[in-house]
Amino acid sequence: MFNITEDTLFCSTHNHYIPLDPANRHYQEVLDAIIAEGADCFDGDIPADLQAAADEKQFNQQLAAYRAATARLAKYRLADGRPELTEMQPTGEQVFNEETGEMEAVMAEIIVQSAIDPLEATVEQTTYDDEGNATTETVDNPLIVADDAERAAAQAVVDATPDDVKAF
């Protein structure tokens, strides 16, 4: 439980004073408590500047999580692979076009994204019993399972992110 004095916060749980300094780790813990518990962690009303600092910290945490999640979702699915992409780019050379009477850039097709084959959907897994007898079974590819789980977790973060954070 926290309450504010003139220029510090008092934590009754740990019986110590906390300076109103954003660089102080205990101050950051107060902000975390406000984010997690709201007014329940404070004795009386939360001062407006402290609430604003907690709101800003929460916004920044949500923004960082949102950016990490969208970056994760932008990666290709291991089960799908990705195609090779090419584009025409100037080589830096120029040639004279007799029809137009002007110099034109020489273009070359450049690979801008290499192809990656999809992973096999299943793999064979060998297990051994107590006597050392091998048993081979076909299971879902654990790399694809992990990839899909990470993508689902990232999508859950995106779905839970407030619109004002997404719009930033």
CSV table of C-alpha atoms in Angstrom, one decimal, residues 1-3 12-13 30 32-46 51:
chain,number,residue,atom,x,y,z
A,1,MET,CA,0.0,0.0,0.0
A,2,PHE,CA,1.4,3.4,-1.0
A,3,ASN,CA,0.6,6.9,0.1
A,12,SER,CA,3.6,0.7,4.1
A,13,THR,CA,4.2,-2.9,2.9
A,30,VAL,CA,5.0,1.9,-7.7
A,32,ASP,CA,3.8,-1.1,-12.0
A,33,ALA,CA,1.5,-1.5,-9.0
A,34,ILE,CA,-0.7,1.3,-10.2
A,35,ILE,CA,-0.9,-0.4,-13.7
A,36,ALA,CA,-1.7,-3.8,-12.2
A,37,GLU,CA,-3.9,-2.8,-9.3
A,38,GLY,CA,-5.2,0.7,-10.0
A,39,ALA,CA,-6.4,2.6,-7.0
A,40,ASP,CA,-6.4,-0.5,-4.8
A,41,CYS,CA,-2.6,-0.1,-4.2
A,42,PHE,CA,-2.9,3.4,-3.0
A,43,ASP,CA,-4.1,4.9,0.3
A,44,GLY,CA,-6.4,7.6,-1.0
A,45,ASP,CA,-6.5,9.0,-4.5
A,46,ILE,CA,-3.6,8.5,-6.8
A,51,GLN,CA,-1.3,8.3,-12.6
